Amino acid sequence: MSDQAPPPPPPPPPPPTSPPPPPPQYASYGYAQPGQVYVGKVRPTGLAMLLFVVTFGIYGLVWWYLVHDEMKRHSGQGIGGLVALILAFFVSPAAAFFTSDEVGKLYERAGQPARVTAVTGLWYFPGIFLVFLPIVWFVKTNGALNDYWRAHGVAG
């Protein structure tokens, strides 16, 4: 046998310190928590049309920005709010096609048939020459988007 003493036991682990701080509250800034999916806001169609008239069309630009920003944050795909705002300001007939197409793609990515597509934009243009046809486009597109958000748990 050897005269060497066994090695000393390892030191005990240090006592735990205070718990780590909680993650920042992204939801309070309009973003989803890590690991969660952002869902947009339901915008009642009648109220949106009323705001469009009362603000002399300015709410239409706001609407285009908000819905495209929400769709981009939700899916990570699409043109986003700023590009949609620019398109809506300069060439709103083209923005109508993009908007309906993006709403339809939300449905397709969820494995459902698209309720609106880029072809739905035809209600807006050349429908713009008859005042009520863009209203049909808006009712169809905003309704499909609202139903999509409701299906993902948004109340309204």
Short mmCIF file of C-alpha atoms in Angstrom, two decimals:
data_model
loop_
_atom_site.label_atom_id
_atom_site.label_comp_id
_atom_site.label_asym_id
_atom_site.label_seq_id
_atom_site.Cartn_x
_atom_site.Cartn_y
_atom_site.Cartn_z
CA MET A 1 0.00 0.00 0.00
CA SER A 2 1.11 3.47 -0.61
CA ASP A 3 1.54 6.13 2.04
CA GLN A 4 -0.18 8.80 -0.04
CA ALA A 5 -3.39 10.24 1.31
CA PRO A 6 -6.40 10.24 -0.99
CA PRO A 7 -7.03 13.53 -2.78
CA PRO A 8 -9.27 15.94 -0.91
CA PRO A 9 -12.91 16.06 -1.98
CA PRO A 10 -13.86 18.84 -4.41
CA PRO A 11 -15.14 22.03 -2.82
CA PRO A 12 -18.90 22.38 -2.56
CA PRO A 13 -20.58 24.45 -5.27
CA PRO A 14 -21.07 28.10 -4.44
CA PRO A 15 -24.46 29.00 -2.99
CA PRO A 16 -26.98 30.14 -5.57
CA THR A 17 -27.21 33.83 -6.13
CA SER A 18 -30.40 35.71 -6.76
CA PRO A 19 -32.47 34.39 -9.66
CA PRO A 20 -31.85 35.93 -13.07
CA PRO A 21 -34.05 38.88 -13.94
CA PRO A 22 -37.22 38.09 -15.87
CA PRO A 23 -37.12 38.63 -19.61
CA PRO A 24 -38.34 42.00 -20.89
CA GLN A 25 -42.06 42.26 -21.43
CA TYR A 26 -42.17 42.35 -25.22
CA ALA A 27 -45.94 42.14 -25.32
CA SER A 28 -46.21 45.57 -23.74
CA TYR A 29 -44.45 46.97 -26.80
CA GLY A 30 -46.65 45.10 -29.26
CA TYR A 31 -44.28 42.16 -29.80
CA ALA A 32 -44.81 38.53 -28.93
CA GLN A 33 -42.95 36.91 -26.08
CA PRO A 34 -40.02 34.72 -27.14
CA GLY A 35 -41.44 31.45 -28.37
CA GLN A 36 -44.86 32.95 -29.05
CA VAL A 37 -46.37 34.09 -32.32
CA TYR A 38 -47.49 37.67 -32.74
CA VAL A 39 -51.14 38.06 -33.69
CA GLY A 40 -52.68 41.22 -35.04
CA LYS A 41 -55.62 43.31 -34.03
CA VAL A 42 -59.20 42.91 -35.20
CA ARG A 43 -60.34 46.13 -36.86
CA PRO A 44 -64.12 46.31 -37.28
CA THR A 45 -64.86 46.92 -40.94
CA GLY A 46 -67.63 49.47 -40.39
CA LEU A 47 -65.54 51.49 -37.95
CA ALA A 48 -62.56 51.44 -40.29
CA MET A 49 -64.72 52.73 -43.16
CA LEU A 50 -66.15 55.47 -40.92
CA LEU A 51 -62.64 56.53 -39.84
CA PHE A 52 -61.59 56.59 -43.50
CA VAL A 53 -64.40 59.02 -44.32
CA VAL A 54 -64.02 61.17 -41.20
CA THR A 55 -60.24 61.54 -41.67
CA PHE A 56 -60.58 62.24 -45.41
CA GLY A 57 -58.68 59.09 -46.33
CA ILE A 58 -55.78 59.40 -43.90
CA TYR A 59 -56.96 56.39 -41.89
CA GLY A 60 -56.70 54.34 -45.07
CA LEU A 61 -52.95 54.92 -45.08
CA VAL A 62 -52.76 54.10 -41.37
CA TRP A 63 -54.77 50.92 -41.95
CA TRP A 64 -52.47 49.80 -44.76
CA TYR A 65 -49.40 50.37 -42.59
CA LEU A 66 -50.82 48.62 -39.53
CA VAL A 67 -52.17 45.50 -41.21
CA HIS A 68 -49.02 44.90 -43.25
CA ASP A 69 -46.83 45.47 -40.20
CA GLU A 70 -48.90 42.97 -38.22
CA MET A 71 -48.85 40.38 -40.99
CA LYS A 72 -45.06 40.71 -41.32
CA ARG A 73 -44.55 40.35 -37.55
CA HIS A 74 -46.91 37.37 -37.48
CA SER A 75 -45.49 35.39 -40.39
CA GLY A 76 -42.04 36.89 -40.93
CA GLN A 77 -42.94 37.28 -44.59
CA GLY A 78 -44.50 39.99 -46.70
CA ILE A 79 -43.78 43.57 -47.62
CA GLY A 80 -44.14 45.08 -44.15
CA GLY A 81 -45.76 48.30 -43.00
CA LEU A 82 -43.43 50.90 -44.45
CA VAL A 83 -43.40 49.46 -47.99
CA ALA A 84 -47.18 49.06 -47.83
CA LEU A 85 -47.56 52.68 -46.72
CA ILE A 86 -45.40 53.89 -49.61
CA LEU A 87 -47.33 51.77 -52.10
CA ALA A 88 -50.67 52.92 -50.68
CA PHE A 89 -49.61 56.56 -50.89
CA PHE A 90 -48.26 56.48 -54.42
CA VAL A 91 -50.07 53.61 -56.14
CA SER A 92 -52.98 52.49 -53.98
CA PRO A 93 -54.43 50.26 -56.71
CA ALA A 94 -51.26 48.14 -56.59
CA ALA A 95 -51.38 48.07 -52.78
CA ALA A 96 -54.86 46.56 -52.92
CA PHE A 97 -53.51 43.58 -54.87
CA PHE A 98 -50.58 43.12 -52.46
CA THR A 99 -52.81 43.35 -49.40
CA SER A 100 -55.34 40.77 -50.57
CA ASP A 101 -52.50 38.49 -51.67
CA GLU A 102 -50.76 38.66 -48.29
CA VAL A 103 -53.97 37.97 -46.38
CA GLY A 104 -54.56 34.95 -48.62
CA LYS A 105 -51.03 33.71 -48.00
CA LEU A 106 -51.63 33.85 -44.23
CA TYR A 107 -54.44 31.35 -44.73
CA GLU A 108 -52.33 29.16 -47.04
CA ARG A 109 -49.44 29.02 -44.55
CA ALA A 110 -51.96 27.91 -41.91
CA GLY A 111 -53.03 25.07 -44.21
CA GLN A 112 -56.39 26.60 -45.07
CA PRO A 113 -57.79 27.70 -48.42
CA ALA A 114 -57.18 31.39 -49.13
CA ARG A 115 -60.33 33.45 -48.70
CA VAL A 116 -58.88 36.35 -50.70
CA THR A 117 -56.10 36.46 -53.29
CA ALA A 118 -54.40 39.02 -55.48
CA VAL A 119 -57.35 38.63 -57.87
CA THR A 120 -59.55 40.13 -55.14
CA GLY A 121 -57.73 43.39 -55.89
CA LEU A 122 -59.80 43.63 -59.07
CA TRP A 123 -62.65 44.86 -56.88
CA TYR A 124 -60.46 47.85 -56.06
CA PHE A 125 -59.02 48.50 -59.50
CA PRO A 126 -60.55 48.85 -62.07
CA GLY A 127 -63.47 48.90 -59.63
CA ILE A 128 -62.30 52.32 -58.41
CA PHE A 129 -64.25 53.86 -61.28
CA LEU A 130 -67.44 52.74 -59.53
CA VAL A 131 -67.43 54.05 -55.97
CA PHE A 132 -68.94 51.00 -54.28
CA LEU A 133 -66.57 48.36 -55.70
CA PRO A 134 -63.56 49.35 -53.56
CA ILE A 135 -65.91 49.03 -50.60
CA VAL A 136 -66.55 45.42 -51.64
CA TRP A 137 -62.77 44.87 -51.80
CA PHE A 138 -62.30 46.32 -48.32
CA VAL A 139 -65.14 44.32 -46.78
CA LYS A 140 -63.78 41.07 -48.27
CA THR A 141 -60.11 41.71 -47.40
CA ASN A 142 -60.56 43.22 -43.94
CA GLY A 143 -63.17 40.58 -43.09
CA ALA A 144 -60.82 37.76 -44.07
CA LEU A 145 -57.99 39.29 -42.04
CA ASN A 146 -60.22 39.80 -39.00
CA ASP A 147 -61.42 36.20 -39.20
CA TYR A 148 -57.81 35.02 -39.41
CA TRP A 149 -56.86 36.94 -36.25
CA ARG A 150 -59.96 35.66 -34.45
CA ALA A 151 -59.01 32.09 -35.37
CA HIS A 152 -55.68 32.74 -33.65
CA GLY A 153 -57.30 33.81 -30.39
CA VAL A 154 -57.86 37.55 -30.75
CA ALA A 155 -61.12 38.72 -29.26
CA GLY A 156 -63.22 41.14 -31.20
#
